[in-house]
Coordinates of C-alpha atoms in Angstrom, one line a residue:
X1 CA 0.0 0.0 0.0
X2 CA 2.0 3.6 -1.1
X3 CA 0.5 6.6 0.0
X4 CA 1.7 9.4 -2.5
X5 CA 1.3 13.5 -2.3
X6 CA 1.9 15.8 -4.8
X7 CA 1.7 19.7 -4.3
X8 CA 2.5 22.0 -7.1
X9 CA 2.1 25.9 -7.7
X10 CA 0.4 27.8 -10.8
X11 CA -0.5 31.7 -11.7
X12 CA -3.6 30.3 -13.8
X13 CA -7.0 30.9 -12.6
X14 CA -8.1 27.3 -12.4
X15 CA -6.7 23.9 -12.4
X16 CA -9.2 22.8 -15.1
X17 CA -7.0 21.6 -17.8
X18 CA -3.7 19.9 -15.2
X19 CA -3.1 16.4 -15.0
X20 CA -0.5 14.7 -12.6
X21 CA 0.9 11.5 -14.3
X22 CA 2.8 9.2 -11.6
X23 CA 5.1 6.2 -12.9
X24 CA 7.7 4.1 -10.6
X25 CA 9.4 1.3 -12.9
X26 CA 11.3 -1.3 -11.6
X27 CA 13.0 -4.0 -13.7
X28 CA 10.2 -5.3 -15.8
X29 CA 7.5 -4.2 -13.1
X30 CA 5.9 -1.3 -12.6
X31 CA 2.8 0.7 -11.1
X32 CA 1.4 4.1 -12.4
X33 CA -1.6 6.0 -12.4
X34 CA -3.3 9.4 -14.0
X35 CA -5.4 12.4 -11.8
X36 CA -6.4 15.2 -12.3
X37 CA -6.1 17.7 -9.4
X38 CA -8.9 19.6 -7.6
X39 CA -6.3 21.4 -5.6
X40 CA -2.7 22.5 -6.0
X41 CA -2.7 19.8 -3.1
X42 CA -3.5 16.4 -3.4
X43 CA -2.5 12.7 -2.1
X44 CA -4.2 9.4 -2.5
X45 CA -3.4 5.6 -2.0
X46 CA -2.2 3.0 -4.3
X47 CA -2.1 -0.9 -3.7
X48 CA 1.1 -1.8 -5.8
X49 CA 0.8 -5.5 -7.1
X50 CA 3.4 -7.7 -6.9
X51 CA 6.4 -5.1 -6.0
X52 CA 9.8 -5.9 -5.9
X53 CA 10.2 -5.1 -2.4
X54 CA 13.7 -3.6 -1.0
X55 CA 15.4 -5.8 1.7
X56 CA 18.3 -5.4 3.7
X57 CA 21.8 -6.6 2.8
X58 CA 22.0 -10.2 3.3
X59 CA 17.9 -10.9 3.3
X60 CA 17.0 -10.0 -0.2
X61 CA 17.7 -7.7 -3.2
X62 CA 17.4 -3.8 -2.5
X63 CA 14.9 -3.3 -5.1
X64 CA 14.5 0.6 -5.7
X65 CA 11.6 1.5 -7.9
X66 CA 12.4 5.3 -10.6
X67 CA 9.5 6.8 -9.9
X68 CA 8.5 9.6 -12.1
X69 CA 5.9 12.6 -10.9
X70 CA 4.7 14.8 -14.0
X71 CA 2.6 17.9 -14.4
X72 CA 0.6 18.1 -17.4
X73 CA -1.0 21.3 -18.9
X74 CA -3.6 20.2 -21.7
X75 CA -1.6 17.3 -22.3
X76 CA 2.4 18.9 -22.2
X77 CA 4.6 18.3 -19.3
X78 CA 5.5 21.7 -17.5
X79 CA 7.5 20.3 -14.8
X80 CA 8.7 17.0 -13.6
X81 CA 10.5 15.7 -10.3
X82 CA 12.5 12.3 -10.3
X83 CA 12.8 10.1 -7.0
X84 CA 14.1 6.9 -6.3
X85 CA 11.9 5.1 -3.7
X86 CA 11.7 1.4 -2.2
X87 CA 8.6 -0.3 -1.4
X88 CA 9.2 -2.4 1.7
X89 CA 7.4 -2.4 5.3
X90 CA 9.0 -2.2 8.9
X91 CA 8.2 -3.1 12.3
X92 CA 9.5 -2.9 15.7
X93 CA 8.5 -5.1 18.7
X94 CA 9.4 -3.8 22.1
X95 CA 8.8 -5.3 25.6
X96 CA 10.6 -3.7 29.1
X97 CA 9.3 -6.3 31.0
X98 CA 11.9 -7.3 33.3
X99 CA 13.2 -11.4 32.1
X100 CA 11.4 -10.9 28.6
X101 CA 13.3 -7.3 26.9
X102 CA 12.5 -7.4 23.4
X103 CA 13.8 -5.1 20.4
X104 CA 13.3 -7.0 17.5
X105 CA 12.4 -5.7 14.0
X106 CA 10.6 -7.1 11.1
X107 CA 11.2 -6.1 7.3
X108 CA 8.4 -7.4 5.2
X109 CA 6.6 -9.5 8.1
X110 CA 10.2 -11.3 8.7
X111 CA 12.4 -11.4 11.7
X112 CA 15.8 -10.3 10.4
X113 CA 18.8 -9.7 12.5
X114 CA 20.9 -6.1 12.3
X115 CA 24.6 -6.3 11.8
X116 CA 26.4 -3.4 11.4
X117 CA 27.9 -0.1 13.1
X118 CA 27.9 3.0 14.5
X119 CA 28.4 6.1 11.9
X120 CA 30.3 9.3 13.3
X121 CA 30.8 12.0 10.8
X122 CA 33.5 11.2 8.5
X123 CA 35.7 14.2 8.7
X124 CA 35.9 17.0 11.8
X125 CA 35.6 19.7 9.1
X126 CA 32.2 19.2 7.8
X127 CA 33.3 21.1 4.4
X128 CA 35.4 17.7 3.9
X129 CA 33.3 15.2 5.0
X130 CA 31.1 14.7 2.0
X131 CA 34.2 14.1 -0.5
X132 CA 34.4 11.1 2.3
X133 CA 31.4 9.6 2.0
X134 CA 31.6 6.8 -0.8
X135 CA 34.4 5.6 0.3
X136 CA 33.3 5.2 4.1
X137 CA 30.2 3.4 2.8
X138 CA 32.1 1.4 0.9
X139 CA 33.8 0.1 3.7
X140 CA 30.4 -0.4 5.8
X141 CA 29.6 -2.7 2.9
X142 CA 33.0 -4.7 1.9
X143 CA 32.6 -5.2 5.8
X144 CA 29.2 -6.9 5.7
X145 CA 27.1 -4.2 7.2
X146 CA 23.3 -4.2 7.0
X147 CA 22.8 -1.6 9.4
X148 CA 24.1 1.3 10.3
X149 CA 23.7 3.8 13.4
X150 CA 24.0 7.9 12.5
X151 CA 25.3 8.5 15.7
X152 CA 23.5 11.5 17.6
X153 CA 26.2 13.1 18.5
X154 CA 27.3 13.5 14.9
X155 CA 26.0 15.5 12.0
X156 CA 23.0 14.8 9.5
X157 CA 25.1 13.7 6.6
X158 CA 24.9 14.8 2.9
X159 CA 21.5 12.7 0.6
X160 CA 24.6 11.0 -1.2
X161 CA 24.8 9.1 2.2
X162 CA 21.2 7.7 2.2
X163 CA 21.6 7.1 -1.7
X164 CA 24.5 4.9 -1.5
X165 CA 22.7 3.2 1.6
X166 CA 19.5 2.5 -0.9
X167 CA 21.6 0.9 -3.1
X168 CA 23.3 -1.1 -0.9
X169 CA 20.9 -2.2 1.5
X170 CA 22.4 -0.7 4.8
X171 CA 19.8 0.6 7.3
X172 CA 20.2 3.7 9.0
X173 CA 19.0 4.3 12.0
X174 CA 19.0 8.1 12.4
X175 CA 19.2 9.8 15.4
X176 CA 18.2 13.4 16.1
X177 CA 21.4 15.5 16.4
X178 CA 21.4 15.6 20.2
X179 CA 24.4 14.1 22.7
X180 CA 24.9 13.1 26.3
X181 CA 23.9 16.6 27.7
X182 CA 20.8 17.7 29.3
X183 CA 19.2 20.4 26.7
X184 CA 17.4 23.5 28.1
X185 CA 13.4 22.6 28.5
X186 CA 11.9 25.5 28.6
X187 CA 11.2 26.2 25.0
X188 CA 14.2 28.9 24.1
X189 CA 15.2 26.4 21.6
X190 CA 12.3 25.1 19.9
X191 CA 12.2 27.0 17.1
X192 CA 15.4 26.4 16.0
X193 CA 14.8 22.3 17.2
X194 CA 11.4 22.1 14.9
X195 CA 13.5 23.9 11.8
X196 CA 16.2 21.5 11.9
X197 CA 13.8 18.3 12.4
X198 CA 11.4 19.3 9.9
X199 CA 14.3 20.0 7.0
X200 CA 15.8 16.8 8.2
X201 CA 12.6 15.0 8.3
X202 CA 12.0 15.7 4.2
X203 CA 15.1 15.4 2.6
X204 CA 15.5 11.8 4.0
X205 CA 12.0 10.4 4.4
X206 CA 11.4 8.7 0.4
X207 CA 14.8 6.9 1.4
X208 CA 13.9 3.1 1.7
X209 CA 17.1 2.6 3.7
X210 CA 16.0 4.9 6.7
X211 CA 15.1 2.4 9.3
X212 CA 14.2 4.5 12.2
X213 CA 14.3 7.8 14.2
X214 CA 15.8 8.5 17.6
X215 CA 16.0 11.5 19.9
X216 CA 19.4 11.5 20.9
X217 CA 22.5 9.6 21.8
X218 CA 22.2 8.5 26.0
X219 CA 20.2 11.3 26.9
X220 CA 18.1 9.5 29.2
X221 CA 21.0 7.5 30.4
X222 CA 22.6 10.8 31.7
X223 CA 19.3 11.5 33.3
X224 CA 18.5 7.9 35.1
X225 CA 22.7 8.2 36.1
X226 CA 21.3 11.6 37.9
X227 CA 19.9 9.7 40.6
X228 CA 16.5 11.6 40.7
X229 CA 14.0 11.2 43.7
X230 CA 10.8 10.6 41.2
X231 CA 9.7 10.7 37.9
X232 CA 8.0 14.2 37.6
X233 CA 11.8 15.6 37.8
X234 CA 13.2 13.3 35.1
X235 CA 11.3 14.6 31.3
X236 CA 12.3 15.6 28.0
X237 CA 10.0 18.1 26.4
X238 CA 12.3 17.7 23.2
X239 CA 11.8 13.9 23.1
X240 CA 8.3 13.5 24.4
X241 CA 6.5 16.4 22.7
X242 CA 8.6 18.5 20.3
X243 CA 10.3 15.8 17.7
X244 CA 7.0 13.4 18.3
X245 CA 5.1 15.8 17.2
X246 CA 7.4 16.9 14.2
X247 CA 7.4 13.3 12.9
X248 CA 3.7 12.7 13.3
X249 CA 3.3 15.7 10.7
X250 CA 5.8 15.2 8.6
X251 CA 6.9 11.0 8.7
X252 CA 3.6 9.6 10.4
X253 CA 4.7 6.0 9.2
X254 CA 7.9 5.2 10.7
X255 CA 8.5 4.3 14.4
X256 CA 10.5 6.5 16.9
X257 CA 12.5 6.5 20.2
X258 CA 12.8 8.5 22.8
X259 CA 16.5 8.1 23.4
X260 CA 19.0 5.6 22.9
X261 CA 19.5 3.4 24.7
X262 CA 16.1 4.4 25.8
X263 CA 15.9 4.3 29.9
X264 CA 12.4 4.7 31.6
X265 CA 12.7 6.0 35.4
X266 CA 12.9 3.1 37.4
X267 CA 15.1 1.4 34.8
X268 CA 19.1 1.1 34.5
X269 CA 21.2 1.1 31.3
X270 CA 21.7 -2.5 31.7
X271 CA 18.3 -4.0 32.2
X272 CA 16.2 -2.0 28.9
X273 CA 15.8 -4.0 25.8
X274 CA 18.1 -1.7 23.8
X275 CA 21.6 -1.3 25.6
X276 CA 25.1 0.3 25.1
X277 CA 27.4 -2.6 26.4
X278 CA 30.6 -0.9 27.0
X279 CA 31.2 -1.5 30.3
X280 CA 34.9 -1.7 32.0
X281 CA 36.6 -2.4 29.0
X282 CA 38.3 -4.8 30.4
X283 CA 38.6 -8.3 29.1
X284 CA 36.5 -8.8 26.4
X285 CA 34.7 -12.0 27.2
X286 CA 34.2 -11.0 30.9
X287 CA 30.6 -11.9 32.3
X288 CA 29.5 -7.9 31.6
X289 CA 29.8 -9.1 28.0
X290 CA 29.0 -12.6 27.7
X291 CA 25.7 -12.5 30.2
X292 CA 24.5 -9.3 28.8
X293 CA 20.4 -9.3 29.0
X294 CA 20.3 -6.7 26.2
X295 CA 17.9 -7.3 23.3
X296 CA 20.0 -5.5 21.0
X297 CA 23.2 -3.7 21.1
X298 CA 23.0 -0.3 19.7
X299 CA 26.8 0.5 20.9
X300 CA 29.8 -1.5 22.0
X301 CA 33.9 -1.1 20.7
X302 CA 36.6 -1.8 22.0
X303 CA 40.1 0.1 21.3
X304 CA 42.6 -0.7 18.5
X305 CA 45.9 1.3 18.0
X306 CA 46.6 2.3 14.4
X307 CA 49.8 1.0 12.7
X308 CA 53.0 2.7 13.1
X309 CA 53.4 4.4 9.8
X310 CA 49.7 5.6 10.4
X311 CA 50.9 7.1 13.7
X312 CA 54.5 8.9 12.3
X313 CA 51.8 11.1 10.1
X314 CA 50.4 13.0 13.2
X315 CA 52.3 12.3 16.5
X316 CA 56.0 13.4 15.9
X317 CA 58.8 11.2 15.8
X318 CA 60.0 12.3 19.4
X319 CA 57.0 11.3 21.0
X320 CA 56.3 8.2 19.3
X321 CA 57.5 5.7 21.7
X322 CA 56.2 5.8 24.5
X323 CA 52.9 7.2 24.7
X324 CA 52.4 8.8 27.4
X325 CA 53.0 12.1 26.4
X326 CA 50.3 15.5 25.2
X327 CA 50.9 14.1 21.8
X328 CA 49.4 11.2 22.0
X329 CA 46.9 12.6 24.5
X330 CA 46.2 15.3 22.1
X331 CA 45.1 12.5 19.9
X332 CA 42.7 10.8 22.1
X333 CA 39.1 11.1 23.3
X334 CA 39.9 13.7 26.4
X335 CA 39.1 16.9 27.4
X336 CA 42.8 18.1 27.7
X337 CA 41.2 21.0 29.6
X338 CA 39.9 19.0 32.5
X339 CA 43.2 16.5 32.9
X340 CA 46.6 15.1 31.1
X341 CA 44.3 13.3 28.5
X342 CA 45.9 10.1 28.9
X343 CA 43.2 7.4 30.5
X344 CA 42.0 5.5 27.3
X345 CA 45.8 5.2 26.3
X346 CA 46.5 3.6 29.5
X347 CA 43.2 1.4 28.9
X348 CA 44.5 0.4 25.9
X349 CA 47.7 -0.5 27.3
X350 CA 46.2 -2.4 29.9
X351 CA 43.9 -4.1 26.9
X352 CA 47.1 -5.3 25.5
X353 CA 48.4 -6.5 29.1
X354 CA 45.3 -8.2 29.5
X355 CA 45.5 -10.4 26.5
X356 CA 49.7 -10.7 26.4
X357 CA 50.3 -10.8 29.8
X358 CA 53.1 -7.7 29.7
X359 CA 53.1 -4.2 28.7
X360 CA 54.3 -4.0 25.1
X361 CA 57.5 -3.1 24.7
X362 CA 57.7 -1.6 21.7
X363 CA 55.0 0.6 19.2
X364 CA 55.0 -2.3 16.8
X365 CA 54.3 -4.8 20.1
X366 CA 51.5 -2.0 21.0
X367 CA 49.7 -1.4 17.3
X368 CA 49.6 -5.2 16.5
X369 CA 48.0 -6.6 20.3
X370 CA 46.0 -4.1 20.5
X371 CA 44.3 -4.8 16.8
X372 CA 44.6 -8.1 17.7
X373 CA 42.6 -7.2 20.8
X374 CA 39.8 -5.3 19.5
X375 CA 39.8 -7.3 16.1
X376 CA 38.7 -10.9 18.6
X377 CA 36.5 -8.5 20.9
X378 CA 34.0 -7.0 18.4
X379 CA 33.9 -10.6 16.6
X380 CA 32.9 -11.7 20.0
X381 CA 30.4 -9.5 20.7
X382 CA 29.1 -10.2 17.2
X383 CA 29.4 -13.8 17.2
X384 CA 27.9 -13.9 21.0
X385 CA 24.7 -11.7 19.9
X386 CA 24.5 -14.3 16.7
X387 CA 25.0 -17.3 19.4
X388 CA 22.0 -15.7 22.0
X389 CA 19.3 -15.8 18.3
X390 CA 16.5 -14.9 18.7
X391 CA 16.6 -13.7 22.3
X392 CA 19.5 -11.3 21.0
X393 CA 18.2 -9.4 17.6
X394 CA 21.0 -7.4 16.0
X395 CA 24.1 -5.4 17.0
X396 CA 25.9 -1.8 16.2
X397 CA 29.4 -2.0 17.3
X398 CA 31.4 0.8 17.7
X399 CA 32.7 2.1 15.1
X400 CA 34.0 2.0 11.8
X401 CA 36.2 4.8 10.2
X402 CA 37.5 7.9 12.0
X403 CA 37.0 11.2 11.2
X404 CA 40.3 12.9 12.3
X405 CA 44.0 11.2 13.0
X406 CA 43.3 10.0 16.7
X407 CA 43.7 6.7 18.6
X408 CA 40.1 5.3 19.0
X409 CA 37.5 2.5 18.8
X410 CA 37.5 2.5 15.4
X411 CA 38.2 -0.4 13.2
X412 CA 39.7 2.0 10.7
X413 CA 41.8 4.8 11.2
X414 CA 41.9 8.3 9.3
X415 CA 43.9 7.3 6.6
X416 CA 41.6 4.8 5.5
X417 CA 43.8 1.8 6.7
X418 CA 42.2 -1.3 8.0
X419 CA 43.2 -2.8 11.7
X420 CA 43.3 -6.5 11.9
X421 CA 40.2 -6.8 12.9
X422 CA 38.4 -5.3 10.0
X423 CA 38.9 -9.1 8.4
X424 CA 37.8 -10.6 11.4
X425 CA 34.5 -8.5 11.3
X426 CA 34.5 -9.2 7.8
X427 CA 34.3 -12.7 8.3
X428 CA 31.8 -12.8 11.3
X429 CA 29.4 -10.5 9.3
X430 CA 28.9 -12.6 6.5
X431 CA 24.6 -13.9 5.7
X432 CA 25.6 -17.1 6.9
X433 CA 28.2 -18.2 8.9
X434 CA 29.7 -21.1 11.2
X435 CA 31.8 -20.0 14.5
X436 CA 32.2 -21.3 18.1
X437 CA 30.7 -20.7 21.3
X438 CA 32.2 -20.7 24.3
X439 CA 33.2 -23.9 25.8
X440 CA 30.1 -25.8 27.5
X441 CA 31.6 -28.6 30.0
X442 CA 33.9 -30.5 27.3
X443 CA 33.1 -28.9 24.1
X444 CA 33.3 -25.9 21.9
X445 CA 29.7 -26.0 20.2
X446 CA 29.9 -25.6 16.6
X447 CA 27.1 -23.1 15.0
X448 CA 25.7 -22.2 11.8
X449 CA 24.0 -18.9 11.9
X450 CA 22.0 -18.9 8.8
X451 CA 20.8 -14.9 8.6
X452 CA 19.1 -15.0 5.3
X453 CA 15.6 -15.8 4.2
X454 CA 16.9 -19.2 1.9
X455 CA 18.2 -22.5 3.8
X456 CA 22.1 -23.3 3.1
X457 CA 23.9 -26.7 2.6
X458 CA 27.2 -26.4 4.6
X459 CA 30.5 -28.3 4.8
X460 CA 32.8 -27.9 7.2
X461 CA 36.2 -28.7 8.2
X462 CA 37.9 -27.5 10.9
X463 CA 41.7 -27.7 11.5
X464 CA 44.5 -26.7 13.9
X465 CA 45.9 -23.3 12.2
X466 CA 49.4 -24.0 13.9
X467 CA 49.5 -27.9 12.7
X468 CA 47.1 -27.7 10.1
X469 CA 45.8 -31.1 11.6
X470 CA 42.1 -31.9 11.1
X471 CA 40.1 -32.0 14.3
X472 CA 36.4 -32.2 12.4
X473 CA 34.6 -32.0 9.3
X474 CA 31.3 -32.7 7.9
X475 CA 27.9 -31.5 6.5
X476 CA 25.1 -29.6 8.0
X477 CA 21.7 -28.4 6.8
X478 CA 21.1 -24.5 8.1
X479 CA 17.2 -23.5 7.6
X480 CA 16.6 -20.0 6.7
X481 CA 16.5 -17.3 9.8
X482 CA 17.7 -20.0 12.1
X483 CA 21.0 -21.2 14.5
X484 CA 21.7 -24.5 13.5
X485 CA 24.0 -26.1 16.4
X486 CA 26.4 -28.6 14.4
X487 CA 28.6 -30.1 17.1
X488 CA 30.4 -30.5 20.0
X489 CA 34.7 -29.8 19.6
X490 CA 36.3 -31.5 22.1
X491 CA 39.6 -29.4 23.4
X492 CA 40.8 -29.0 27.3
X493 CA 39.8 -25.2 27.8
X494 CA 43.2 -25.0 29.4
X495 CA 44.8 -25.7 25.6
X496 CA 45.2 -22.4 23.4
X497 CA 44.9 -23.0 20.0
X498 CA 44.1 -21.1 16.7
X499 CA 41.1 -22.8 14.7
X500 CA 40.5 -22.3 11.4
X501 CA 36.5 -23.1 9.9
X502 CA 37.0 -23.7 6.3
X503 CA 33.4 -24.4 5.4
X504 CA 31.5 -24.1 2.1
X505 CA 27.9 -22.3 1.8
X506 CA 25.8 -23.3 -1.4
X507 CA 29.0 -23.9 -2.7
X508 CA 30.8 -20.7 -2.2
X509 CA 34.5 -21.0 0.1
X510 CA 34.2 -18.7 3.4
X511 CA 36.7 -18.6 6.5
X512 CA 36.2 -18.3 9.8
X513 CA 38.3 -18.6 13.3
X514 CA 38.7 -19.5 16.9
X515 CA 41.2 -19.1 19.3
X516 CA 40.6 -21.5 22.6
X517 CA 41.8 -20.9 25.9
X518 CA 42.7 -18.0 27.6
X519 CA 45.1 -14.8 28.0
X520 CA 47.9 -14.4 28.3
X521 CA 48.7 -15.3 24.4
X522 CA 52.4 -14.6 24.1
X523 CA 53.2 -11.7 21.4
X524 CA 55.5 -14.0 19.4
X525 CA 52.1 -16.5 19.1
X526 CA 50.0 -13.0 18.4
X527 CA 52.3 -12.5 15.9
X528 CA 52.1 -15.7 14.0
X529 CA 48.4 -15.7 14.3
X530 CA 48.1 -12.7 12.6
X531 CA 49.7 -13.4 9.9
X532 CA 48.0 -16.9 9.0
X533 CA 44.7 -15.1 9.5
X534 CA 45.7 -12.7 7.3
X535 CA 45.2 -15.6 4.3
X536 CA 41.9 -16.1 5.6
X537 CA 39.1 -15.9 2.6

């Protein structure tokens, strides 16, 4: 069903001789129909037969429909718009009850789970940022990415964004540019709030690949963290009246949030459906992570240093190594006004402890177990939210490309070079894939997340990366939309090991990996597991 509106202006006395002629082709199908207008104003309803629907990367083809609009004055075209549209339907489910959170959406009546990541504008000077764009999607796509998160603390980025999302079937939810502060209430703002929604609202809203909007970014986090006697003290007028209200007149049909994660009084961060699992930061697959209750995950990263030769182009050569110094604090996430700028350097250091069991000694030690770090703890989080289907429903990890030479969560640095992990995402990402949970009792259960809507035949072998011995193989039916649980791996949890999942989908070759056991990995292993997972498909 596609609800249409037309509104057009003339300096002739009546309307008595216009016509409005709309036509949307699409491949070989296509839907169009003629009216003439009582009003410079008009809209109507159309029930589409058979469409080519647009789906998301990984559940379908994103079908986009050239839809023509054109104004006819006894029988001659005086003006004509061109739009790009895609005919699909959305829905979210939501529960806060406590033991049953839900935050699951459906594209075209079917469950589909979100992979993807958190968008931050893709260069500090805005005047730059769209010369950025294409290639920064291309990298949310070569990654696997059907989803991605315009980060509310960002900026609303330029319609070539949303076009190359249409094509490529990448969601975007879209928050409302708004950011972990409490914004004045008492209407001194509105104006200038209502402007910038209702501009927003209309350049985006015909874009298939819009998924949903959102208030802010952590908003009501900051307020339930303010430790607030009762509810009448804790209330948005911006995100309970002023953007509701906005999108109700302007975007009536898609769904909204108040916040995100959004945090009803009474609730914490970590017991809503939707949930930012960041956490300590410590190690990665620590119970915070691995017995998360959250629904979905809408942010969660983990840092990665960039290589060395990225480094040398903004930190200079005397304050390279080490780096604890205002150069590389400079370069962080700080407020250099407030204190030496240096605590998510030292986290990272600590990351690297964590997983090595010493402090690296030298920037090369640093940039590679550090990768490796973040590279095996966003697969995690990934391949944990895949392993928790369908009580877990997507994930938006944090992030993928800066926007200025810093040291960060991103899994991409400024320069457009790609960390380790960006192959271990890569790999996790992919429609369907097979990976390992975490050890039950004796075994490593072996898993076939099918996250498509058409079943797989899979074989599989898995082997010892060091040895290249073979410790299991077979076949394995994986029904559309569904975990199929293949086996058990037998391995002593004390034994660290590298697997490697060589298994075929429908006959195409994909790669996967494992490492058993636990920290402390010494470097000189880190090192050679790098470079064998390097030749990973």
């Amino acid at each position: 069903r596609l609800r249409w509106a037309v509104r057009f202006a003339s300096d002739r006395d009546d309307l008595d001789n216009f016509e409005i002629v709309i036509r949307g082709v699409c491949r070989d199908r296509a839907f169009g129909f003629t009216v003439k207008p009582l009003f410079p104003a008009v809209n109507g309803a159309l029930n589409v037969e058979r469409p080519y629907l647009w789906w998301p990367k990984g559940y379908g083809e994103p079908n986009l429909y050239n839809v023509t609009t054109t104004l006819l004055y006894r029988g001659e075209p005086v003006d004509e718009k061109r739009e790009r549209i895609g005919l699909r339907s959305v829905r979210l489910e939501r529960d806060f009850t406590p033991g049953r959170q839900k935050f699951a959406f459906f594209v075209n009546g079917a469950p589909v789970f979100l992979r993807g990541t958190n968008h931050v504008p893709t260069d500090v000077f805005h005047s730059r940022a769209k010369g950025r764009v294409k290639k920064t999607v291309d990298l949310i796509d070569e990654i696997g990415c059907n989803a991605l998160r315009s980060w509310g603390g960002g900026i609303y980025e330029d319609t070539l964004f949303y076009d190359l999302c249409d094509e490529r079937g990448i969601f975007i939810w879209q928050d409302f540019a708004f950011g972990n502060a409490v914004y004045p209430q008492d209407g001194s703002m509105d104006d200038n709030i209502r402007d910038e929604a209702v501009k927003l609202i209309r350049r985006i809203r015909s874009h298939p690949s819009v998924l949903i909007y959102s208030a802010d970014n952590e908003i009501d986090m900051r307020y339930a963290n303010m430790g607030y006697p009762d509810e009448s003290k804790v209330y948005s007028r911006i995100a309970n009246e002023l953007l509701p209200g906005v999108i109700a007149q302007e975007d009536p049909y898609r769904q909204y949030l108040k916040s995100s994660p959004e945090t009803p009084f009474g609730f914490t961060v970590n017991n809503v459906p939707e949930q930012h699992t960041w956490g300590a930061r410590a190690w990665y697959k620590d119970d915070f992570y691995k017995h998360s209750t959250a629904s979905f995950i809408g942010e969660a990263g983990y840092h990665g240093c960039p290589a060395p030769e990225s480094l040398a182009k903004f930190i200079p050569a005397e304050d390279l190594w080490p780096p604890f110094n205002r150069s590389w604090a400079a370069h962080s996430t700080e407020d250099l006004r407030n204190h030496e700028g240096l605590d998510r350097i030292r986290m990272m250091v600590k990351q690297v402890k964590i997983l090595c069991g010493e402090e690296p000694a030298a920037l090369e030690d640093l940039a590679l177990v550090s990768q490796f770090a973040q590279g095996e703890a966003i697969k995690f989080f990934i391949e944990r939210s895949l392993y928790l289907r369908p009580q877990r429903t997507g994930i938006l990890w944090w992030n993928i490309v800066d926007g200025w030479p810093q040291i960060s969560d991103a899994i991409v640095d400024y320069y457009y070079n790609k960390k380790l992990g960006f192959d271990f995402i890569r790999r996790a990402q992919r429609p369907v894939t097979a990976f390992f949970g975490e050890c039950e009792g004796w075994a490593y259960p072996l898993v076939i997340a099918n996250c498509s809507l058409i079943d797989a035949c899979v074989t599989y072998t898995v082997t010892d990366g060091d040895t290249g011995e073979t410790l299991c193989e077979g076949e394995a039916f994986a029904p559309a939309n569904r975990n199929t649980r293949v086996r058990g791996l037998e391995l002593p949890v004390s034994e660290k090991r590298l697997l490697l999942i060589d298994h075929t989908v429908n006959g195409q070759r994909q790669q996967n990996h494992y490492i058993t056991g636990f920290p402390p990995y010494s470097v000189e292993t880190l090192r050679r597991w790098a470079e064998i997972l390097k030749g990973l498909d």
